[in-house]
Coordinates of C-alpha atoms and ligand atoms in Angstrom, one line a residue:
X1 CA 39.9 22.9 6.4
X2 CA 38.6 24.6 9.6
X3 CA 36.8 22.6 12.2
X4 CA 33.5 24.4 11.7
X5 CA 33.6 23.7 8.0
X6 CA 34.2 20.0 8.7
X7 CA 31.2 19.9 11.0
X8 CA 29.0 21.6 8.5
X9 CA 30.0 19.4 5.7
X10 CA 29.5 16.3 7.9
X11 CA 26.0 17.4 8.8
X12 CA 25.1 18.0 5.2
X13 CA 26.6 14.6 4.2
X14 CA 24.5 12.9 6.9
X15 CA 21.4 14.7 5.8
X16 CA 21.9 13.6 2.2
X17 CA 22.6 10.0 3.3
X18 CA 19.4 10.0 5.3
X19 CA 17.5 10.8 2.2
X20 CA 18.6 7.5 0.6
X21 CA 17.0 5.4 3.3
X22 CA 13.8 4.2 1.8
X23 CA 10.4 4.8 3.5
X24 CA 7.2 3.2 2.3
X25 CA 4.8 6.0 1.6
X26 CA 2.7 4.2 -1.1
X27 CA -0.9 4.1 -0.1
X28 CA -2.2 0.5 -0.1
X29 CA -5.4 -0.1 -2.0
X30 CA -8.7 0.4 -0.1
X31 CA -9.9 -3.0 1.2
X32 CA -13.3 -2.2 2.5
X33 CA -14.1 1.4 3.1
X34 CA -16.1 2.1 6.3
X35 CA -19.7 3.1 5.5
X36 CA -20.1 6.4 7.2
X37 CA -22.8 9.1 7.3
X38 CA -21.7 11.9 5.0
X39 CA -21.2 14.5 7.7
X40 CA -19.1 12.0 9.8
X41 CA -17.1 11.1 6.8
X42 CA -16.2 14.6 5.9
X43 CA -15.0 15.4 9.5
X44 CA -13.0 12.2 9.8
X45 CA -11.5 12.8 6.3
X46 CA -10.3 16.2 7.3
X47 CA -9.0 15.2 10.8
X48 CA -8.2 11.5 10.9
X49 CA -7.8 9.9 7.4
X50 CA -4.2 10.9 7.0
X51 CA -3.2 8.4 9.7
X52 CA -6.3 6.1 9.8
X53 CA -7.0 5.2 6.2
X54 CA -5.3 4.3 2.9
X55 CA -6.1 7.8 1.6
X56 CA -3.1 9.5 3.2
X57 CA -2.0 12.8 1.8
X58 CA 1.8 13.0 1.8
X59 CA 2.8 16.6 1.6
X60 CA 6.3 17.5 0.3
X61 CA 7.8 17.8 3.8
X62 CA 6.6 14.3 4.7
X63 CA 9.1 13.0 2.1
X64 CA 12.2 14.6 3.7
X65 CA 14.2 12.6 6.2
X66 CA 14.4 12.6 9.2
X67 CA 10.8 13.9 9.5
X68 CA 9.7 11.4 7.0
X69 CA 10.6 8.6 9.4
X70 CA 8.4 10.0 12.1
X71 CA 5.5 10.8 9.9
X72 CA 5.6 7.4 8.2
X73 CA 5.8 5.7 11.6
X74 CA 2.6 7.5 12.8
X75 CA 0.7 6.6 9.7
X76 CA 1.7 2.9 9.9
X77 CA 0.9 2.8 13.6
X78 CA -2.3 4.8 13.2
X79 CA -3.6 2.4 10.5
X80 CA -2.8 -0.6 12.7
X81 CA -5.1 0.8 15.5
X82 CA -7.9 2.1 13.4
X83 CA -8.3 1.9 9.6
X84 CA -11.3 3.4 7.8
X85 CA -10.1 1.8 4.6
X86 CA -10.3 -1.7 6.0
X87 CA -13.5 -2.4 7.8
X88 CA -13.6 -5.9 6.5
X89 CA -14.2 -8.6 9.1
X90 CA -16.1 -6.1 11.3
X91 CA -18.6 -7.9 13.4
X92 CA -20.7 -6.2 16.2
X93 CA -18.0 -6.8 18.8
X94 CA -15.3 -5.2 16.7
X95 CA -17.4 -2.1 15.8
X96 CA -18.4 -1.5 19.4
X97 CA -14.8 -1.9 20.3
X98 CA -13.8 0.7 17.7
X99 CA -16.6 3.0 19.0
X100 CA -15.3 2.7 22.6
X101 CA -11.8 3.6 21.5
X102 CA -13.0 6.6 19.4
X103 CA -15.1 7.8 22.3
X104 CA -12.1 7.4 24.6
X105 CA -9.7 9.5 22.4
X106 CA -12.3 12.2 21.9
X107 CA -12.9 12.5 25.6
X108 CA -9.2 12.7 26.3
X109 CA -8.8 15.1 23.4
X110 CA -5.7 13.0 22.4
X111 CA -6.5 12.8 18.6
X112 CA -5.5 14.1 16.2
X113 CA -1.9 13.9 17.5
X114 CA -0.7 17.4 18.5
X115 CA 2.4 17.5 16.2
X116 CA 0.0 16.9 13.3
X117 CA -2.2 19.8 14.5
X118 CA 0.7 22.2 14.3
X119 CA 0.9 21.5 10.5
X120 CA -2.8 21.0 10.0
X121 CA -4.7 23.5 12.2
X122 CA -8.0 22.7 10.3
X123 CA -7.8 19.1 11.5
X124 CA -8.6 20.2 15.0
X125 CA -12.1 19.2 16.0
X126 CA -14.5 21.9 17.1
X127 CA -17.0 21.1 19.9
X128 CA -19.8 20.5 17.4
X129 CA -17.6 18.2 15.3
X130 CA -16.6 16.3 18.4
X131 CA -20.3 16.0 19.3
X132 CA -21.2 14.6 15.8
X133 CA -18.4 12.0 15.9
X134 CA -19.4 11.0 19.5
X135 CA -23.1 10.5 18.6
X136 CA -22.1 8.4 15.6
X137 CA -19.6 6.3 17.7
X138 CA -22.4 5.7 20.3
X139 CA -24.7 4.6 17.5
X140 CA -22.2 1.8 16.6
X141 CA -22.6 0.2 19.9
X142 CA -25.1 -2.6 20.1
X143 CA -26.5 -1.5 23.5
Ligands
LIG201 C1 -0.8 12.2 12.7 C2 -1.5 10.9 12.7 C3 -2.8 10.7 13.3 C4 -4.0 11.5 13.2 C5 -4.2 12.6 12.3 C6 -5.0 10.8 14.0 N1 -4.4 9.7 14.6 FE1 -5.4 8.4 15.8 N2 -3.7 7.4 16.1 C7 -2.5 7.7 15.6 C8 -1.5 6.8 16.1 C9 0.0 6.8 15.7 C10 -2.1 5.9 17.0 C11 -1.6 4.7 17.8 C12 -0.7 5.1 18.9 C13 -1.4 6.0 19.9 O1 -2.4 5.5 20.5 O2 -1.0 7.1 20.2 C14 -3.5 6.3 17.0 C15 -4.5 5.7 17.7 C16 -5.9 6.0 17.6 C17 -6.9 5.2 18.2 C18 -6.7 3.9 19.0 C19 -6.4 4.3 20.5 C20 -6.2 3.1 21.3 O3 -6.4 3.2 22.5 O4 -5.8 2.1 20.8 C21 -8.1 5.8 17.9 C22 -9.5 5.4 18.3 C23 -7.8 7.0 17.1 N3 -6.4 7.1 16.9 C24 -8.7 7.9 16.6 C25 -8.4 9.0 15.9 C26 -9.4 9.9 15.4 C27 -10.9 9.8 15.7 C28 -8.7 10.9 14.7 C29 -9.3 12.1 14.1 C30 -10.1 13.0 14.9 C31 -7.3 10.5 14.7 N4 -7.1 9.4 15.4 C32 -6.3 11.2 14.1 C33 -2.2 8.7 14.7 C34 -3.1 9.7 14.3

């Protein structure tokens, strides 16, 4: 067997073996959905819920390793930081904290994550959408 053929077969073998490593892409049940104004909810749903809720859409390519590892990692990390499907135990302090974090990422323009935007151009927030989310986030603060 030629060297090139061995290399190609090895790459294919590794690719196949990677597919056997389990990743958890089962959406947990919604604990307590955040109560959101309709307009805010539809924007967040389109731009943020894939990583910040239990209502994640898993497209076909999200199931294929090694990309599946990266995507699953972002979803699990995203839910840990902010989860619109688990607003239980939210007291005033928590929600103003969430508001500050949301305002911060919107000011920075750091969310949604840029690799996600490549595959979901519609998730990019327009100026007016950013404005709506910012107004809502400000309204969450007790002061
Ligand atoms: C592709 C997945 C993904 C999408 C889509 C996404 N996020 Fe995130 N988000 C993450 C991850 C991962 C983290 C945690 C790591 C980090 O801060 O980069 C995070 C962190 C955050 C945090 C916490 C930041 C902090 O300082 O702790 C906020 C707030 C946030 N995201 C808001 C949003 C909003 C608002 C949207 C929609 C406009 C959004 N995210 C869309 C993945 C995502």
